[in-house]
XYZ file of C-alpha atoms in Angstrom:
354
model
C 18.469 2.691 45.521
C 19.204 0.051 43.188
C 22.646 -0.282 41.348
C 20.912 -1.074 38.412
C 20.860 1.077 35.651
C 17.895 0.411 33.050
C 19.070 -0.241 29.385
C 17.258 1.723 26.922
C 15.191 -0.706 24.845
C 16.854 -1.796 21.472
C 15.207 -0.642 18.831
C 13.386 -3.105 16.471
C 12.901 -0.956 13.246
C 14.019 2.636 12.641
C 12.641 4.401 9.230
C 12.585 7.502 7.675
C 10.957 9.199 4.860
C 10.905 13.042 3.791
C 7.488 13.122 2.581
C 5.017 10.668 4.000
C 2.195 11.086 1.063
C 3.767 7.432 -0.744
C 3.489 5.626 2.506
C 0.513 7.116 3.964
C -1.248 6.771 0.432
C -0.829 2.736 0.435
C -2.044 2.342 4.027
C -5.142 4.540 2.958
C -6.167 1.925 0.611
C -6.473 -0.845 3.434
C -8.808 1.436 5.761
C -11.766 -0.330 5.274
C -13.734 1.635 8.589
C -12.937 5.696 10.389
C -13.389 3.751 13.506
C -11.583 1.134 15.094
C -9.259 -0.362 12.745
C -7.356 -2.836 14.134
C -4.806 -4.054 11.812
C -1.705 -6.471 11.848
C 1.933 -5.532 10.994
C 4.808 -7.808 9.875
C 8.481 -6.170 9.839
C 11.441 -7.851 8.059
C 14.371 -7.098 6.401
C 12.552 -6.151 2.948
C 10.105 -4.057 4.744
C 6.535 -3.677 6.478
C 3.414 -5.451 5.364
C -0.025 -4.357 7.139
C -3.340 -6.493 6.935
C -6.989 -6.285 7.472
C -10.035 -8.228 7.607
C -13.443 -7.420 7.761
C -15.997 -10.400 8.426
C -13.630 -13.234 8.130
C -14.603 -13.146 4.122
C -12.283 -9.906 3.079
C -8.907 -9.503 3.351
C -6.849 -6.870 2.810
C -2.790 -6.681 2.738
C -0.598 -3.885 1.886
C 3.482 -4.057 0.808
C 5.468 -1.429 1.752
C 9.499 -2.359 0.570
C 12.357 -0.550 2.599
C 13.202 1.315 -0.437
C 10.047 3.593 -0.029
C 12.384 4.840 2.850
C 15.600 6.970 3.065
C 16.505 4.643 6.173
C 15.262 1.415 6.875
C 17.166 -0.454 9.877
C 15.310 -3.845 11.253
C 16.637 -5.579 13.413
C 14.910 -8.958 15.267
C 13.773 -8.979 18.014
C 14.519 -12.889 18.585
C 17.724 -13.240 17.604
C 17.869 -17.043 17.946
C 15.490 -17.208 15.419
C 16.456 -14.055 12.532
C 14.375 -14.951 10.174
C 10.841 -14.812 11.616
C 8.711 -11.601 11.303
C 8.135 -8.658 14.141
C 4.105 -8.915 14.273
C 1.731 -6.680 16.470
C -1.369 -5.271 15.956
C -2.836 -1.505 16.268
C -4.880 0.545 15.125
C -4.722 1.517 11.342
C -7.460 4.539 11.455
C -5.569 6.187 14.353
C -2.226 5.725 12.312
C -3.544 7.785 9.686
C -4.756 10.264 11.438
C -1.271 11.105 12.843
C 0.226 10.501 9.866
C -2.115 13.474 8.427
C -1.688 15.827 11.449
C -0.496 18.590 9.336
C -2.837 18.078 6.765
C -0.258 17.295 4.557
C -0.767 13.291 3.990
C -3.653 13.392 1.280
C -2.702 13.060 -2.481
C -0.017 11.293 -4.110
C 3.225 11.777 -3.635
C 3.857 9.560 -7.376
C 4.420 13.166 -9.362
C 8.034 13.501 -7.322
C 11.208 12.940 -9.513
C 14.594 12.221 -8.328
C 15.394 15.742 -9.097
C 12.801 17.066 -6.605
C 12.850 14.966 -3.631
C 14.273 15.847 -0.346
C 16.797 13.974 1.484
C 17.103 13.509 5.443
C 20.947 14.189 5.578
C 22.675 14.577 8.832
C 24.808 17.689 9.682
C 27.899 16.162 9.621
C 27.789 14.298 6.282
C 29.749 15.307 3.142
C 28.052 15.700 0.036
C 29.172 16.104 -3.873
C 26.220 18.058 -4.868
C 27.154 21.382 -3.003
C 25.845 24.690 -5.270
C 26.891 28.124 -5.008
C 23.854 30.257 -4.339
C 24.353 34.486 -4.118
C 28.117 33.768 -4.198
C 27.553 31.754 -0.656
C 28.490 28.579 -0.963
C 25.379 26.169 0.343
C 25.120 22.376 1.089
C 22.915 20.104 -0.657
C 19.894 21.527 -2.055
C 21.033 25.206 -0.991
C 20.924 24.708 2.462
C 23.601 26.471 4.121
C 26.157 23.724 6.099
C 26.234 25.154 9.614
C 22.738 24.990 9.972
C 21.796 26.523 13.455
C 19.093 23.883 14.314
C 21.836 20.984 14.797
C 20.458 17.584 15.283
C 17.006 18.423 14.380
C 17.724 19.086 10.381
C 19.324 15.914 10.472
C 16.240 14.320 10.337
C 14.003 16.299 8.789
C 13.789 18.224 5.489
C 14.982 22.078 4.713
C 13.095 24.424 5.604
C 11.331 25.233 2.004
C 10.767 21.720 1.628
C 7.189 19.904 0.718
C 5.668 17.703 2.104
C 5.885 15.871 5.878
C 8.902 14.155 7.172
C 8.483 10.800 9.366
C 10.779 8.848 11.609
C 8.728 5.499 12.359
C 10.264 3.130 15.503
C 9.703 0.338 17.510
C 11.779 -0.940 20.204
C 10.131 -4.439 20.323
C 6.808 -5.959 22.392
C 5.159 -4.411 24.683
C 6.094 -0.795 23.352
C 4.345 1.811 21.347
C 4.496 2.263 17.565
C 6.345 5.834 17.818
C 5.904 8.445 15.236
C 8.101 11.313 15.135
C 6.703 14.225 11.958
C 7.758 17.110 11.142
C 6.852 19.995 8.319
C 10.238 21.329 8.104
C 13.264 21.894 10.521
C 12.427 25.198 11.492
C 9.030 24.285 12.394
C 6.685 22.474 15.112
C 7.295 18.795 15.535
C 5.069 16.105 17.296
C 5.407 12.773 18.545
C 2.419 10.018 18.442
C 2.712 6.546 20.250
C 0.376 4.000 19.240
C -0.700 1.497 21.657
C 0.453 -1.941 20.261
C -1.139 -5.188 20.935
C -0.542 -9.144 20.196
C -1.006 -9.827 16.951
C -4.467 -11.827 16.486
C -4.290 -15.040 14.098
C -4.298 -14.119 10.142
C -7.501 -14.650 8.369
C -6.008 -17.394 5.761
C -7.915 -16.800 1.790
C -4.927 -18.707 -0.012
C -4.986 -17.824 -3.851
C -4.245 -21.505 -5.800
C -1.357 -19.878 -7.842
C -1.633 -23.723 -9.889
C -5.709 -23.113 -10.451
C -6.149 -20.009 -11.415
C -8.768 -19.939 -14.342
C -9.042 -16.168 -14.946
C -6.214 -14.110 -15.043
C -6.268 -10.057 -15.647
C -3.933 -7.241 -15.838
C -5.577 -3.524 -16.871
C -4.981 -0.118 -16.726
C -6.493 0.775 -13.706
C -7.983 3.744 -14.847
C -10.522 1.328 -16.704
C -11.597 -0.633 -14.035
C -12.079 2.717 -12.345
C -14.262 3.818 -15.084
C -16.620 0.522 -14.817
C -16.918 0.418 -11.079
C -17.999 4.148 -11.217
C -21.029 3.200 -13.555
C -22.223 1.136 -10.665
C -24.852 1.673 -8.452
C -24.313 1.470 -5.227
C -27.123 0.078 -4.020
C -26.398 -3.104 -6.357
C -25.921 -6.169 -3.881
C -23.729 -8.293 -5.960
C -20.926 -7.718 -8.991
C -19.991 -10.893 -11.528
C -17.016 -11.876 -13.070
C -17.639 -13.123 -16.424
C -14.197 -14.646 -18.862
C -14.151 -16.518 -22.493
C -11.289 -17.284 -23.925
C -10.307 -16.059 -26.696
C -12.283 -17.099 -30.366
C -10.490 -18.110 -32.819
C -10.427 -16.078 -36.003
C -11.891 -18.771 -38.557
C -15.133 -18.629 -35.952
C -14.891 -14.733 -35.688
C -15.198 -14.988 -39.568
C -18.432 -16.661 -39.120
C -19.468 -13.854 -37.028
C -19.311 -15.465 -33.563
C -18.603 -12.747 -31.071
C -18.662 -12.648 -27.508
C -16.934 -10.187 -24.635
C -13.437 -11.515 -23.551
C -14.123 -9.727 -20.543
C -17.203 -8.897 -18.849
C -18.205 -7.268 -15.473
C -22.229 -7.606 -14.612
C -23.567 -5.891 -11.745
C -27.135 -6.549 -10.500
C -29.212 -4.421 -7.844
C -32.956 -3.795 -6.981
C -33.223 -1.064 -9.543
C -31.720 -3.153 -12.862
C -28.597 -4.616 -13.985
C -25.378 -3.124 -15.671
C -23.220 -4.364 -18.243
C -19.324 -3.577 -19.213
C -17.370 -5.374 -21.431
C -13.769 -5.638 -22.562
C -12.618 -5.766 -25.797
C -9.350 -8.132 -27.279
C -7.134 -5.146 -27.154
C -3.495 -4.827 -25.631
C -4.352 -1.685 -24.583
C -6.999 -2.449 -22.640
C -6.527 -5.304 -21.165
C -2.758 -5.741 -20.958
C -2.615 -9.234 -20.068
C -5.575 -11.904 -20.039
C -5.756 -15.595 -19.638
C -9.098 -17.628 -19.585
C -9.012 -21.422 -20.698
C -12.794 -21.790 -20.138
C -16.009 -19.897 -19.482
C -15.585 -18.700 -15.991
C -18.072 -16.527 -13.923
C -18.455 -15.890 -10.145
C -20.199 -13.642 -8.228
C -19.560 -11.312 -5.144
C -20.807 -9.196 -2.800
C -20.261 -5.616 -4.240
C -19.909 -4.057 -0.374
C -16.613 -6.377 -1.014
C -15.666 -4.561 -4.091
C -16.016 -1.056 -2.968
C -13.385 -1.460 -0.036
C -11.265 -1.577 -2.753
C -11.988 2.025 -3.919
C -9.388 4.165 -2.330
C -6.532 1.289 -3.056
C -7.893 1.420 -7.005
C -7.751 5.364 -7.220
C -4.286 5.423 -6.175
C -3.004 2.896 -8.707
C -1.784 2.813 -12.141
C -2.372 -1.159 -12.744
C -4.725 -3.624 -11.386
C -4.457 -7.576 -11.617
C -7.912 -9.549 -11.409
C -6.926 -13.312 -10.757
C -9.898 -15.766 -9.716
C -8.891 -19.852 -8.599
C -10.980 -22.908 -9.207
C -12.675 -22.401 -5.932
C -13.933 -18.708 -6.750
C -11.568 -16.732 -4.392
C -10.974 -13.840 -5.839
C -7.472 -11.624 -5.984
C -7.794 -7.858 -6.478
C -3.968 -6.197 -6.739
C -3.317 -2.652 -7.132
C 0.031 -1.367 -7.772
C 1.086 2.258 -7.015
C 4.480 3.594 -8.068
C 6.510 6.139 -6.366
C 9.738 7.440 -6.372
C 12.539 6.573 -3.985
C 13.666 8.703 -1.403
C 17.182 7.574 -1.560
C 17.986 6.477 -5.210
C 14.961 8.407 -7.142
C 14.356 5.105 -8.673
C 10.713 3.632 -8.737
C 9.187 1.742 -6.315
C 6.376 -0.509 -6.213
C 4.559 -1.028 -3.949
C 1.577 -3.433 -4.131
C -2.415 -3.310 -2.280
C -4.112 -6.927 -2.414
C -7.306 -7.781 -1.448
C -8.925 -11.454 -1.267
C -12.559 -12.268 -0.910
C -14.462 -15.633 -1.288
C -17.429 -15.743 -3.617
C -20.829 -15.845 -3.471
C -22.386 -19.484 -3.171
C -25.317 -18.881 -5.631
C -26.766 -21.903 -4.437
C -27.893 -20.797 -1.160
């Protein structure tokens, strides 16, 4: 027998949430396929980012900050070099689906205040918030401060709580991606491991940041609006920005759409256009007449990120790669504070010369 004695492995990052909808709801919008998924995730200090690809011409990334969590520890796994990224890859489609085991990871977890949420407290932590409920004298949120269950409520929310709690680890390469959910205290637990694997090189669609000719920030409930008037059978969607007419040649009665989105399939064409108005289109920047074309299977993988947003930002470079970001806000576990946390997808246009 060996003297040996086997070190547990250190653990790379330890998280927590009390309801998983937030988190869950972001990765959602990145699922581009039900069936094998793979996707790539980077782990830092400010928290996890998860790509996809799909035909080396779409790619989709999804920010996830620590303070989405109640607990967020990372620590590197090479410690001569701190500040590079934990990468691996795994599948995203079988993530969700443990992530939605109890049925509980649809919707949007957005319409939780601070006053609402649940906190993963441990048993043996003080707290000033104690109440006084039927003259007995309860911990935070009523629960009562000998608790029975003992380590288990110390991760996981009361027992009349909402929602599904999460405990997300990984102790480094070579290990699964372990997740650890739970309804309530009191109730049935499970534990998925994810195979991992190495981390495949990252599809690279750089957005010029110093050429970017069309630049637009919306309410993303109107872009929702146009894409739905779509047909789905269309095979391509254009981008079409002017900038902005002067008023002595609006007096002569030249008028033309700031912002237009053309979509053309075997059955006709559709038209919407966007009006100069702050309320609409919250930000807009066009220097020139700009208008590129892409392939509308593209567009609709953005869907599910677009329905769970309250903004989107439309930027488009000199070389026609186009920048779709969709930001969803949700309230912090820990502070009650909101938290963005930002969906971005890249694609390259259409080469209408072919």
């Amino acid at each position: 027998m060996s003297d040996d004695i086997a070190q547990p492995a250190k653990e790379v990052l330890k998280a927590s949430v009390p309801d998983i909808r937030a988190f869950a709801g972001v990765l959602r919008g990145i699922c581009f396929s039900n069936a094998n998924q793979r996707a790539s995730m980077s782990i830092n200090d400010s928290g996890i980012q998860v790509y996809v690809e799909e035909a080396r011409t779409l790619l989709g990334a999804a920010w996830v900050k620590k303070d989405l969590f109640e607990d967020f520890t990372y620590t590197p796994e090479n410690v001569e070099e701190p500040t590079t990224d934990t990468v691996f890859s795994f599948q995203l489609n079988i993530l969700l689906e443990c992530l939605n085991i109890f049925g509980t990871a649809s919707g949007s977890a957005s319409g939780f205040t601070s006053g609402t949420r649940q906190a993963w407290r441990r048993t043996d932590e003080e707290s000033d918030n104690e109440d006084i409920v039927n003259g007995q004298r309860n911990g935070p949120r009523g629960r009562p401060p000998n608790n029975a269950n003992g380590r288990i409520d110390s991760f996981f929310p009361r027992a009349d709580g909402k929602g599904t709690g999460m405990r997300l680890s990984y102790a480094g390469e070579g290990h699964p991606l372990v997740i650890l959910l739970a309804e309530n205290s009191n109730g049935p637990t499970t534990t998925c491991e994810l195979v991992t694997y190495e981390a495949e090189p990252q599809l690279d669609l750089p957005l010029d940041s110093r050429n970017v000719i069309l630049k637009c920030i919306l309410k993303s409930s109107w872009l929702r609006d146009a894409l739905s008037e779509v047909d789905p059978a269309c095979e391509k969607i254009t981008f079409i920005g002017n900038p902005m007419i002067s008023n002595s040649a609006r007096q002569k009665g030249a008028s033309r759409p700031l912002f237009r989105i053309q979509a053309v399939g075997p059955f006709g064409s559709t038209e919407m256009d966007y009006p100069n108005d702050p309320e609409v289109l919250y930000t807009f920047e066009c220097g020139e007449t700009v208008s590129y074309s892409y392939r509308f299977s593209h567009i609709t993988r953005t869907l599910r990120a677009l329905q769970n947003s309250s903004k989107s930002s439309l930027r488009i470079d000199g070389e026609g790669v186009l920048s779709l970001q969709f930001l969803a806000i949700s309230p912090s576990p820990k502070t009650g504070t909101q938290v963005d946390s930002i969906v971005d997808f890249r694609c390259l246009s259409i080469d209408e010369d072919l």
